[in-house]
Coordinates of C-alpha atoms in Angstrom, one line a residue:
Chain A
M16 CA 142.8 65.0 11.6
E17 CA 144.5 68.3 11.1
L18 CA 142.9 71.6 12.8
R19 CA 143.6 75.2 12.2
I20 CA 142.8 76.8 15.7
N21 CA 144.2 80.6 16.3
Q22 CA 146.5 80.4 13.5
Q23 CA 147.9 77.2 14.9
T24 CA 148.3 73.7 13.7
Y25 CA 147.1 70.9 15.6
Q26 CA 147.0 67.1 14.9
V27 CA 143.8 65.7 16.6
E28 CA 142.8 62.2 17.1
A29 CA 138.7 62.1 17.6
D30 CA 135.6 60.8 16.1
A31 CA 134.6 62.5 13.2
D32 CA 131.3 63.6 15.2
T33 CA 133.0 64.7 18.2
P34 CA 131.8 68.1 19.1
L35 CA 134.4 70.7 18.3
L36 CA 133.9 72.1 22.1
W37 CA 134.9 68.7 23.5
V38 CA 138.2 68.9 21.3
I39 CA 139.5 72.4 22.0
R40 CA 138.8 72.0 26.1
D41 CA 139.4 68.8 26.9
D42 CA 141.9 67.5 24.1
L43 CA 143.8 71.2 23.2
G44 CA 143.1 72.7 27.1
L45 CA 141.7 75.6 25.4
T46 CA 139.0 75.9 27.9
G47 CA 138.3 79.7 27.5
T48 CA 135.4 78.5 25.6
K49 CA 132.7 77.2 27.8
Y50 CA 130.1 74.5 28.1
G51 CA 126.3 75.5 29.1
C52 CA 123.7 73.9 27.6
G53 CA 125.1 71.3 25.0
L54 CA 122.2 72.0 22.9
A55 CA 122.9 74.8 20.7
Q56 CA 120.5 77.0 22.8
C57 CA 122.6 79.3 25.1
G58 CA 125.8 80.3 22.7
A59 CA 128.3 80.0 25.8
C60 CA 130.3 77.7 23.2
S61 CA 130.4 80.3 20.6
V62 CA 133.7 80.2 18.5
L63 CA 134.5 81.5 14.9
V64 CA 135.0 79.5 12.0
D65 CA 136.0 81.4 8.9
G66 CA 134.8 84.7 10.6
N67 CA 131.2 83.3 11.4
V68 CA 129.9 82.7 15.1
V69 CA 129.2 78.5 15.5
R70 CA 128.4 77.1 18.7
A71 CA 131.0 74.3 19.0
C72 CA 128.7 72.2 21.4
V73 CA 126.9 71.0 18.1
T74 CA 129.6 71.3 15.4
P75 CA 130.9 68.0 14.4
V76 CA 134.7 68.5 14.6
A77 CA 135.4 67.0 11.0
G78 CA 133.2 69.6 9.7
V79 CA 135.9 72.5 10.6
V80 CA 138.7 70.8 9.1
G81 CA 140.6 72.9 6.5
R82 CA 138.7 75.9 8.0
E83 CA 140.0 78.8 10.5
V84 CA 138.8 78.5 13.8
T85 CA 139.0 81.1 16.4
T86 CA 138.8 80.9 20.3
I87 CA 138.6 83.3 22.8
E88 CA 142.1 82.8 23.6
A89 CA 143.0 84.6 20.4
I90 CA 140.3 87.2 19.9
E91 CA 142.8 89.9 20.7
A92 CA 144.9 89.2 17.8
D93 CA 142.0 90.2 15.9
A94 CA 141.7 94.1 15.2
V95 CA 137.9 93.8 15.8
G96 CA 137.9 91.5 18.6
K97 CA 140.5 93.6 20.4
R98 CA 138.0 96.5 20.1
V99 CA 135.2 94.4 21.5
V100 CA 136.9 93.0 24.1
A101 CA 138.4 97.1 25.3
A102 CA 134.6 97.9 25.0
W103 CA 133.7 95.0 27.6
V104 CA 136.4 96.1 30.3
E105 CA 135.1 99.8 29.6
H106 CA 131.7 99.0 30.4
Q107 CA 132.5 96.1 33.3
V108 CA 130.0 94.0 31.5
A109 CA 131.0 90.8 32.9
Q110 CA 129.5 89.3 36.2
C111 CA 130.1 85.9 36.8
G112 CA 131.8 85.6 33.5
Y113 CA 130.5 82.2 32.5
C114 CA 128.7 83.2 29.1
Q115 CA 131.2 86.3 28.5
S116 CA 133.7 84.7 26.0
G117 CA 130.5 83.5 23.8
Q118 CA 129.0 87.0 24.0
V119 CA 132.9 88.2 22.9
M120 CA 132.4 85.9 19.9
A121 CA 129.1 87.1 19.2
A122 CA 129.7 90.4 19.0
T123 CA 133.1 90.4 17.2
A124 CA 131.5 88.0 14.2
L125 CA 128.7 90.8 14.1
L126 CA 131.0 93.8 13.7
K127 CA 133.2 91.8 11.3
H128 CA 130.3 91.4 9.3
T129 CA 128.3 94.6 9.7
P130 CA 130.9 97.4 11.1
K131 CA 127.9 99.6 12.0
P132 CA 124.7 97.4 12.8
S133 CA 121.4 98.7 13.2
T134 CA 119.7 98.2 16.5
E135 CA 117.5 95.6 14.7
Q136 CA 120.7 93.6 13.5
I137 CA 122.1 93.8 17.1
D138 CA 119.1 92.5 18.6
A139 CA 118.8 89.7 15.7
A140 CA 122.8 88.6 16.7
M141 CA 123.1 89.2 20.1
V142 CA 121.1 86.2 21.5
N143 CA 123.2 84.4 24.1
L144 CA 122.0 83.7 27.3
C145 CA 123.4 85.5 30.4
R146 CA 121.7 83.9 33.9
C147 CA 123.4 87.1 35.5
G148 CA 121.5 89.4 33.4
T149 CA 124.3 91.4 32.0
Y150 CA 122.0 92.1 29.2
N151 CA 122.1 95.9 29.7
A152 CA 125.8 96.4 30.0
I153 CA 126.1 94.0 26.7
H154 CA 123.8 96.5 24.8
A155 CA 126.1 99.4 25.9
A156 CA 129.0 98.4 25.1
V157 CA 128.0 97.0 21.4
H158 CA 125.9 99.9 20.7
E159 CA 129.2 102.1 21.7
L160 CA 130.9 99.7 19.3
A161 CA 128.1 100.1 16.5
Q162 CA 129.2 103.7 16.1
G163 CA 132.5 103.0 14.5
E164 CA 136.0 103.2 15.2
N165 CA 136.1 106.7 16.4
A166 CA 133.4 107.0 18.9
Chain B
M6 CA 170.9 -11.0 41.8
N7 CA 170.0 -7.3 43.8
N8 CA 169.5 -5.8 40.3
S9 CA 167.2 -8.6 38.8
R10 CA 165.0 -8.4 41.9
F11 CA 165.1 -4.3 41.7
A12 CA 164.1 -4.6 38.1
R13 CA 161.2 -7.1 39.1
T14 CA 159.9 -4.9 41.7
A15 CA 159.9 -2.1 39.4
G16 CA 157.9 -3.9 36.5
W17 CA 155.5 -4.8 39.0
L18 CA 155.0 -1.2 40.1
A19 CA 155.2 0.4 36.4
L20 CA 151.9 -1.3 35.4
P21 CA 149.6 0.1 38.2
C22 CA 151.2 3.6 37.0
L23 CA 150.4 3.5 33.5
V24 CA 147.0 2.3 34.4
A25 CA 146.5 5.5 36.9
A26 CA 147.9 7.6 34.2
G27 CA 145.8 6.4 31.5
L28 CA 142.9 7.2 33.6
L29 CA 144.0 10.5 34.5
A30 CA 144.7 11.4 30.8
W31 CA 140.9 9.9 30.0
Y32 CA 139.5 11.9 33.0
V33 CA 141.0 15.4 32.1
T34 CA 140.2 15.3 28.8
R35 CA 136.8 13.7 28.6
E36 CA 133.6 15.2 27.1
P37 CA 131.1 15.6 30.1
A38 CA 127.5 14.3 29.5
T39 CA 125.1 16.9 27.9
P40 CA 121.0 16.6 27.6
F41 CA 121.6 18.1 24.0
S42 CA 122.0 15.8 21.1
A43 CA 124.2 16.3 18.3
S44 CA 121.0 17.1 16.2
D45 CA 120.6 19.9 18.7
S46 CA 123.1 22.0 16.7
A47 CA 121.2 22.6 13.8
N48 CA 118.0 23.6 16.2
A49 CA 120.5 26.3 17.9
A50 CA 121.2 27.4 14.1
L51 CA 117.2 27.5 13.4
V52 CA 116.7 29.9 16.9
S53 CA 119.6 32.1 15.7
R54 CA 118.1 32.4 12.1
G55 CA 114.7 32.7 13.9
E56 CA 116.2 35.9 16.1
Y57 CA 117.3 37.5 12.5
V58 CA 114.2 37.2 11.3
A59 CA 112.5 38.7 14.5
R60 CA 114.9 41.5 13.8
L61 CA 113.5 42.0 10.3
S62 CA 110.0 42.0 11.6
D63 CA 110.4 44.2 14.4
C64 CA 108.3 42.2 16.9
V65 CA 110.1 43.8 19.8
A66 CA 108.7 47.5 19.0
C67 CA 105.4 46.5 20.1
H68 CA 105.7 43.4 22.1
S69 CA 108.1 44.6 24.5
L70 CA 108.0 47.8 26.6
P71 CA 111.4 49.2 28.1
G72 CA 112.6 48.2 31.5
K73 CA 110.3 44.9 31.0
A74 CA 111.2 41.5 30.3
P75 CA 111.5 41.3 26.5
F76 CA 108.5 40.4 24.4
A77 CA 106.2 40.3 27.3
G78 CA 103.7 42.7 25.5
G79 CA 102.0 45.5 26.9
L80 CA 102.6 48.5 24.6
E81 CA 99.3 50.1 24.6
M82 CA 97.9 51.5 21.0
A83 CA 94.9 53.8 21.3
T84 CA 92.3 53.3 18.6
P85 CA 89.2 55.6 18.6
L86 CA 87.1 52.9 19.9
G87 CA 89.4 52.1 23.2
A88 CA 93.1 50.8 23.8
I89 CA 94.4 47.4 23.0
H90 CA 97.5 46.1 24.3
A91 CA 100.0 44.1 22.3
T92 CA 100.3 40.5 24.4
N93 CA 103.0 38.5 25.7
I94 CA 104.6 36.3 22.9
T95 CA 107.1 34.7 25.3
A96 CA 107.1 31.0 25.7
D97 CA 105.0 31.2 29.0
R98 CA 102.5 28.5 28.9
E99 CA 100.0 30.6 30.8
H100 CA 100.1 34.0 29.7
G101 CA 102.4 33.9 26.7
I102 CA 102.2 31.5 23.4
G103 CA 103.8 28.6 25.1
A104 CA 101.1 26.2 24.3
Y105 CA 101.1 27.1 20.8
S106 CA 102.1 24.7 18.4
L107 CA 104.2 25.7 15.2
A108 CA 100.5 25.4 13.4
D109 CA 98.9 27.9 16.1
F110 CA 101.8 30.1 15.6
D111 CA 101.5 30.2 11.8
R112 CA 97.8 30.8 11.9
A113 CA 98.5 33.8 14.4
V114 CA 101.5 35.4 12.6
R115 CA 100.3 35.0 8.9
Q116 CA 96.8 35.2 9.0
G117 CA 95.9 36.5 12.4
V118 CA 94.1 34.0 13.9
A119 CA 94.6 33.0 17.3
P120 CA 93.9 29.3 18.6
G121 CA 90.2 28.6 18.9
G122 CA 89.6 31.0 15.7
R123 CA 89.5 34.3 17.5
R124 CA 90.7 37.1 15.2
L125 CA 93.8 39.2 16.0
Y126 CA 93.1 43.1 15.4
P127 CA 95.3 44.0 12.4
A128 CA 97.3 46.4 14.8
M129 CA 99.4 43.2 14.4
P130 CA 100.9 43.6 10.7
Y131 CA 99.6 40.2 9.7
P132 CA 98.8 41.7 5.8
S133 CA 102.4 42.0 5.9
Y134 CA 103.7 39.0 7.9
A135 CA 101.3 36.8 5.6
K136 CA 104.5 37.1 3.0
L137 CA 106.7 35.6 5.3
S138 CA 108.3 32.2 3.9
D139 CA 107.6 28.7 5.6
D140 CA 111.2 28.8 6.5
D141 CA 111.2 32.0 8.0
V142 CA 108.1 30.9 10.2
R143 CA 109.5 27.5 11.3
A144 CA 112.7 29.9 12.4
L145 CA 110.7 32.6 14.2
Y146 CA 108.8 29.8 16.3
A147 CA 112.1 28.1 17.1
F148 CA 113.2 31.4 18.6
F149 CA 110.3 32.2 20.5
M150 CA 110.2 29.0 22.1
K151 CA 114.0 28.4 22.6
G152 CA 115.4 31.8 22.5
V153 CA 113.3 33.9 24.5
Q154 CA 112.9 33.6 28.3
P155 CA 109.3 32.9 29.2
A156 CA 107.9 35.6 31.5
A157 CA 104.9 35.2 33.3
E158 CA 103.3 38.9 32.5
A159 CA 99.7 39.1 32.1
N160 CA 98.2 40.6 29.0
I161 CA 96.1 43.4 29.7
P162 CA 92.5 43.1 28.4
S163 CA 91.4 45.8 25.6
S164 CA 89.3 48.5 26.7
I165 CA 86.8 48.7 24.0
P166 CA 83.3 47.9 24.8
W167 CA 80.7 45.6 23.7
P168 CA 79.5 45.2 20.6
L169 CA 82.7 47.0 19.4
N170 CA 84.9 44.6 20.8
L171 CA 83.4 41.7 18.5
R172 CA 86.3 40.1 16.9
W173 CA 84.3 38.0 14.2
P174 CA 83.6 41.1 11.8
I175 CA 87.5 41.1 11.2
A176 CA 87.3 37.6 9.3
L177 CA 85.2 39.6 7.0
W178 CA 87.8 42.5 6.5
N179 CA 90.7 39.7 6.4
G180 CA 88.9 38.0 3.1
L181 CA 88.7 41.4 1.7
F182 CA 92.1 42.9 2.7
A183 CA 94.7 40.1 3.8
P184 CA 96.7 37.8 1.4
T185 CA 96.7 34.6 2.4
T186 CA 99.8 33.2 0.6
A187 CA 103.6 33.8 1.1
Y188 CA 105.9 35.9 -1.2
A189 CA 106.1 34.3 -4.6
Q190 CA 109.5 34.8 -6.1
K191 CA 109.4 36.9 -9.6
P192 CA 111.3 35.0 -12.1
D193 CA 111.8 38.1 -14.4
Q194 CA 113.4 39.7 -11.7
D195 CA 117.1 39.4 -10.1
P196 CA 117.5 37.3 -6.9
L197 CA 118.5 40.7 -5.0
W198 CA 115.4 42.6 -6.0
N199 CA 113.3 39.5 -5.2
R200 CA 114.5 39.4 -1.8
G201 CA 114.4 43.1 -1.1
A202 CA 110.8 42.9 -2.1
Y203 CA 110.5 40.0 0.3
I204 CA 111.5 42.1 3.2
V205 CA 109.9 45.2 2.3
Q206 CA 106.5 43.6 1.7
G207 CA 106.8 40.9 4.1
P208 CA 108.7 41.3 7.5
G209 CA 109.9 44.5 7.0
H210 CA 106.1 45.8 6.9
C211 CA 107.4 49.1 5.6
G212 CA 103.8 49.5 4.0
S213 CA 102.1 49.7 7.4
C214 CA 103.3 53.3 8.0
H215 CA 104.3 54.5 4.5
T216 CA 101.4 53.3 2.3
P217 CA 98.2 55.1 2.4
R218 CA 95.1 53.4 3.8
G219 CA 91.6 53.4 2.7
L220 CA 88.2 53.9 4.1
A221 CA 88.6 50.4 6.1
F222 CA 92.1 51.2 7.2
N223 CA 93.5 49.0 4.6
E224 CA 96.7 49.5 3.1
K225 CA 95.8 50.5 -0.5
A226 CA 98.5 48.3 -2.2
L227 CA 100.4 45.6 -0.7
D228 CA 103.2 45.4 -3.7
E229 CA 104.6 47.1 -6.4
S230 CA 101.8 46.2 -8.4
G231 CA 99.8 49.3 -6.9
A232 CA 100.5 52.7 -7.6
P233 CA 99.9 53.6 -3.8
F234 CA 102.5 51.5 -2.5
L235 CA 104.8 53.1 -0.1
A236 CA 103.4 56.1 -1.6
G237 CA 103.7 58.0 2.0
A238 CA 101.0 58.3 4.5
L239 CA 100.0 60.3 7.5
L240 CA 100.1 57.9 11.0
D241 CA 100.4 58.7 14.5
G242 CA 101.0 62.4 14.3
W243 CA 103.9 61.6 11.8
Y244 CA 104.1 61.7 8.1
A245 CA 105.8 58.6 7.1
P246 CA 106.9 59.7 3.4
S247 CA 107.1 58.3 0.1
L248 CA 109.8 55.6 -0.4
R249 CA 109.5 55.6 -4.2
Q250 CA 111.4 57.4 -6.5
D251 CA 109.6 60.7 -6.1
H252 CA 112.3 63.4 -6.6
N253 CA 110.9 65.7 -3.6
T254 CA 108.8 63.4 -1.3
G255 CA 110.3 60.4 -2.3
L256 CA 113.7 58.4 -2.1
G257 CA 114.4 59.8 -5.8
R258 CA 117.5 61.9 -4.8
W259 CA 118.8 58.9 -2.8
S260 CA 121.3 56.7 -4.2
E261 CA 121.3 52.9 -3.5
A262 CA 124.5 53.1 -1.0
E263 CA 122.9 56.0 0.8
I264 CA 119.7 53.8 1.6
V265 CA 122.0 51.3 2.8
Q266 CA 123.7 53.6 4.9
F267 CA 120.6 55.4 6.3
L268 CA 119.4 52.1 7.3
K269 CA 122.8 50.8 8.8
T270 CA 123.5 53.9 10.4
G271 CA 120.5 56.0 10.9
R272 CA 121.7 58.7 8.7
N273 CA 123.3 60.1 5.6
R274 CA 123.5 63.6 3.7
H275 CA 119.8 63.5 2.9
A276 CA 118.1 62.9 6.3
V277 CA 118.7 61.5 10.0
V278 CA 116.2 59.1 11.0
Y279 CA 113.5 60.6 13.6
G280 CA 110.0 60.1 14.8
S281 CA 108.8 56.4 14.6
M282 CA 111.3 55.6 12.0
T283 CA 114.0 56.0 14.9
E284 CA 112.3 52.9 16.8
A285 CA 112.4 51.2 13.7
F286 CA 116.1 51.8 13.3
N287 CA 116.8 51.4 16.6
N288 CA 115.2 47.8 17.0
S289 CA 115.4 46.5 13.5
T290 CA 117.1 48.1 10.7
Q291 CA 120.5 48.5 11.6
F292 CA 120.5 44.7 12.6
M293 CA 119.8 43.8 9.0
S294 CA 122.5 42.4 7.0
D295 CA 124.5 44.4 4.5
D296 CA 123.5 42.1 2.0
D297 CA 119.8 42.5 3.0
L298 CA 120.1 46.4 3.1
S299 CA 121.5 46.2 -0.4
A300 CA 118.4 44.1 -1.6
I301 CA 115.8 46.5 0.3
A302 CA 117.9 49.6 -1.6
R303 CA 117.7 47.7 -4.9
Y304 CA 114.0 47.2 -4.5
L305 CA 113.0 50.9 -3.4
K306 CA 114.9 52.2 -6.2
A307 CA 113.1 50.2 -8.9
L308 CA 109.8 51.8 -7.6
P309 CA 108.8 54.6 -9.9
G310 CA 107.7 58.1 -8.6
E311 CA 104.6 60.1 -9.6
P312 CA 105.5 63.5 -10.8
R313 CA 101.8 64.9 -10.4
R314 CA 101.7 63.8 -6.8
D315 CA 105.5 65.2 -6.0
G316 CA 105.3 68.3 -7.6
A317 CA 108.2 70.5 -9.7
P318 CA 111.6 68.8 -8.8
W319 CA 113.2 70.9 -6.0
Q320 CA 116.6 72.7 -6.6
Y321 CA 118.4 74.2 -4.1
Q322 CA 118.2 78.4 -4.2
A323 CA 120.3 80.4 -1.8
T324 CA 117.7 82.5 -0.1
A325 CA 118.6 86.1 1.0
A326 CA 118.3 86.2 4.6
A327 CA 115.3 89.1 5.3
P328 CA 116.0 89.3 8.8
D329 CA 112.3 91.0 9.5
A330 CA 110.6 88.2 7.9
P331 CA 108.5 86.3 10.1
G332 CA 110.2 83.3 11.2
A333 CA 113.4 84.2 10.0
H334 CA 114.8 85.6 13.2
T335 CA 113.7 82.8 15.2
Y336 CA 115.5 80.3 12.7
A337 CA 118.3 82.3 12.8
T338 CA 118.7 82.3 16.6
R339 CA 117.1 78.9 17.2
C340 CA 117.6 76.6 14.1
A341 CA 120.8 78.1 12.1
S342 CA 123.3 76.6 14.6
C343 CA 122.8 73.0 13.5
H344 CA 120.5 73.4 10.2
G345 CA 123.1 76.1 8.8
A346 CA 122.0 79.8 7.8
D347 CA 122.1 78.1 4.2
G348 CA 119.5 75.4 5.4
K349 CA 122.2 72.6 4.4
G350 CA 122.9 71.0 7.7
Q351 CA 126.2 69.6 8.5
A352 CA 127.5 66.7 6.5
E353 CA 125.4 63.6 7.9
W354 CA 125.5 64.6 11.6
M355 CA 122.8 67.5 11.3
P356 CA 120.3 66.9 8.4
P357 CA 119.8 70.0 6.0
L358 CA 116.3 71.5 5.7
A359 CA 116.8 72.7 2.2
G360 CA 115.1 69.6 0.5
A361 CA 114.2 67.9 3.0
T362 CA 110.9 65.6 3.1
S363 CA 109.3 67.2 5.9
M364 CA 109.6 70.7 4.2
L365 CA 108.6 69.8 0.6
A366 CA 105.5 67.8 1.5
A367 CA 102.2 69.1 1.7
E368 CA 101.5 67.3 5.2
N369 CA 103.1 69.3 7.7
A370 CA 102.7 66.9 10.5
S371 CA 106.5 65.7 10.9
A372 CA 107.9 69.4 10.7
I373 CA 105.7 70.4 13.5
N374 CA 106.1 67.0 15.8
I375 CA 109.8 67.2 15.4
T376 CA 110.0 71.0 16.4
L377 CA 107.6 70.4 19.3
N378 CA 109.0 67.3 20.9
G379 CA 112.4 67.0 19.2
S380 CA 113.9 63.5 18.3
Q381 CA 114.3 60.3 20.2
R382 CA 117.7 58.9 21.3
I383 CA 119.4 57.4 18.1
V384 CA 121.4 54.4 19.3
A385 CA 123.6 52.7 16.2
A386 CA 125.9 49.9 17.3
G387 CA 125.3 50.6 20.8
V388 CA 126.7 54.4 20.6
P389 CA 123.8 57.0 21.7
D390 CA 124.0 60.1 19.4
A391 CA 126.1 62.8 19.7
Y392 CA 123.5 65.4 18.4
R393 CA 120.0 65.3 18.9
M394 CA 116.9 67.9 17.8
P395 CA 115.8 69.7 21.5
A396 CA 111.8 70.0 22.0
F397 CA 110.8 73.4 21.6
R398 CA 107.7 72.9 23.2
E399 CA 108.3 75.1 26.2
Q400 CA 110.4 77.8 24.1
L401 CA 108.3 78.8 21.2
S402 CA 104.4 79.7 21.0
D403 CA 102.2 78.0 18.3
R404 CA 102.6 81.0 16.2
E405 CA 106.3 81.3 16.5
I406 CA 106.5 77.3 15.3
A407 CA 104.3 78.2 12.6
E408 CA 106.3 81.3 11.4
V409 CA 109.6 79.6 11.7
L410 CA 108.3 76.6 9.7
S411 CA 106.5 78.7 7.2
F412 CA 109.8 80.4 6.7
A413 CA 112.0 77.1 6.3
R414 CA 109.5 75.6 4.2
S415 CA 109.7 78.3 1.6
A416 CA 113.4 78.9 1.7
W417 CA 116.1 77.4 0.0
G418 CA 113.6 76.1 -3.2
N419 CA 111.5 74.5 -0.5
Q420 CA 108.0 74.8 -1.3
G421 CA 106.0 73.0 1.6
G422 CA 103.9 75.8 1.8
A423 CA 102.9 77.8 5.0
V424 CA 102.0 75.9 8.5
Q425 CA 98.9 77.7 10.3
A426 CA 99.5 78.4 14.1
K427 CA 96.3 76.1 14.8
A428 CA 97.9 73.2 13.1
V429 CA 100.7 73.6 15.6
G430 CA 98.3 73.8 18.9
E431 CA 96.4 70.7 17.7
L432 CA 99.3 68.5 17.5
R433 CA 100.7 70.2 20.8
G434 CA 97.2 69.2 22.2
H435 CA 97.6 65.6 20.9
T436 CA 101.2 65.0 21.8
D437 CA 101.3 66.4 25.3
P438 CA 102.4 63.5 27.5
A439 CA 99.5 65.0 30.1
S440 CA 96.9 65.3 27.7
S441 CA 93.4 63.4 27.8
S442 CA 93.3 63.3 24.0
P443 CA 96.4 61.5 23.2
I444 CA 97.6 60.8 19.9
I445 CA 95.4 58.0 18.2
L446 CA 96.2 55.6 15.3
H447 CA 94.7 57.7 12.7
M448 CA 95.8 55.4 9.9
R449 CA 94.5 58.3 7.6

């Protein structure tokens, strides 16, 4: 099947129900997206599909044929994603870093849909788990981003 | 002179060589002796046929335990009166049915009567198996006698106290509720319909779960002549939905091909097997032939629905997500990754909640149970499923589960209605593996 990932076209041989995460990590070698729980609970595997955040571990690959997938590798090609990464660096969010590609994808999806989200909207969207407990740093970075481009 | 002597000697030598070669040719191509005669090939076919009937009948579901010898019995069935255990039905002569004649076997399977006249509990679905044909009973007997390894596994006595453990009243129950004749072909219906009716009513014993039961735990109807037949029933903490043409809670929106796909692969665009149906799928329906599955689908599609029971026909309605609605936030964070923010699921891999029976039926046991305890492993054609519903027992409180289910059962046109935290709490207690009040066979 033919997949569009990060503006490139890939030919992939996989069963229809293979999780998208396995294809992008094992078949295509895009290992920035992480495997966490495999149950859509933690968010480490978050990617964007047509601009919406999805958990790649529970996304059958057949379901994204004909759609545009964005992974952490290409997030800085997106204007919003570039701002998010810059804020993450400025706030030194990452500790071990394992969950952070998923956190960045979640924040990018939120800001693409809602450029200036309210606190409630941020709380509703930023639900990925972080074992290091970097929630305060994530909170600070997203709230700064929520004030808009000039903040 | 020399030449002729040489020729004569060669002639004498050639004879034994020819004999030896002939013996060798016979020896290396001979067919060795076997204890089986040519007529046993028919028996092999009968055993194989019997194995298929055992699959249709899902004998293994109750008469086998994981990790134990097949058909050695042991499954515990809790009843309000005490526990009973499925028995050893291997050909072991002491503990199993090795001493049964074909007639003994037939009386047990189709009439619920063990040798000596002892009545079986109707946990054994003999009111359904009564419809089995003579040929299928003969094949089933051949399979259990010759196709199953005998296992010397002792039966576990029931814990039902005297006098409740007296079996003779069951004979009276049988007289009222259990049919005594095999399935009779309906000449006004085509062969496919008749085959489907035979499997659904007889070996498949679909009605054991899907037909509501009366006061005496009897199935309210045993074939299509009764309106309650396969109209949906609560059993074992799951709601077995209607298999009739009910638009919302039955198979009204399923095509025949989709019914076949569901029973063959465990999934289609409407639903994925879960709850007790997972066992029926893993052990039985996926092994049915395509012809038999088509027959079942044809028969089920011929059972009319009942709009008064089913309610107004469901139609998808886009639901504007109100993030502050109770349950909506839990849905977005816990459910939407698989079931979709729009409730439509993902193709046949993750089932939709929009229009799902569990979201439309007034009975909410299945919705609560699957959320608390997750789904069991589905194994289709030897391959375990890639995606499974996780258990939220430890992660969500009774109130959170009640709220998220109330949200899902009222979103996207669903009309199942609100779920109370108390109902979640009760089922949580009943389905707790460490509970002292395990789930009982409610029947109703």
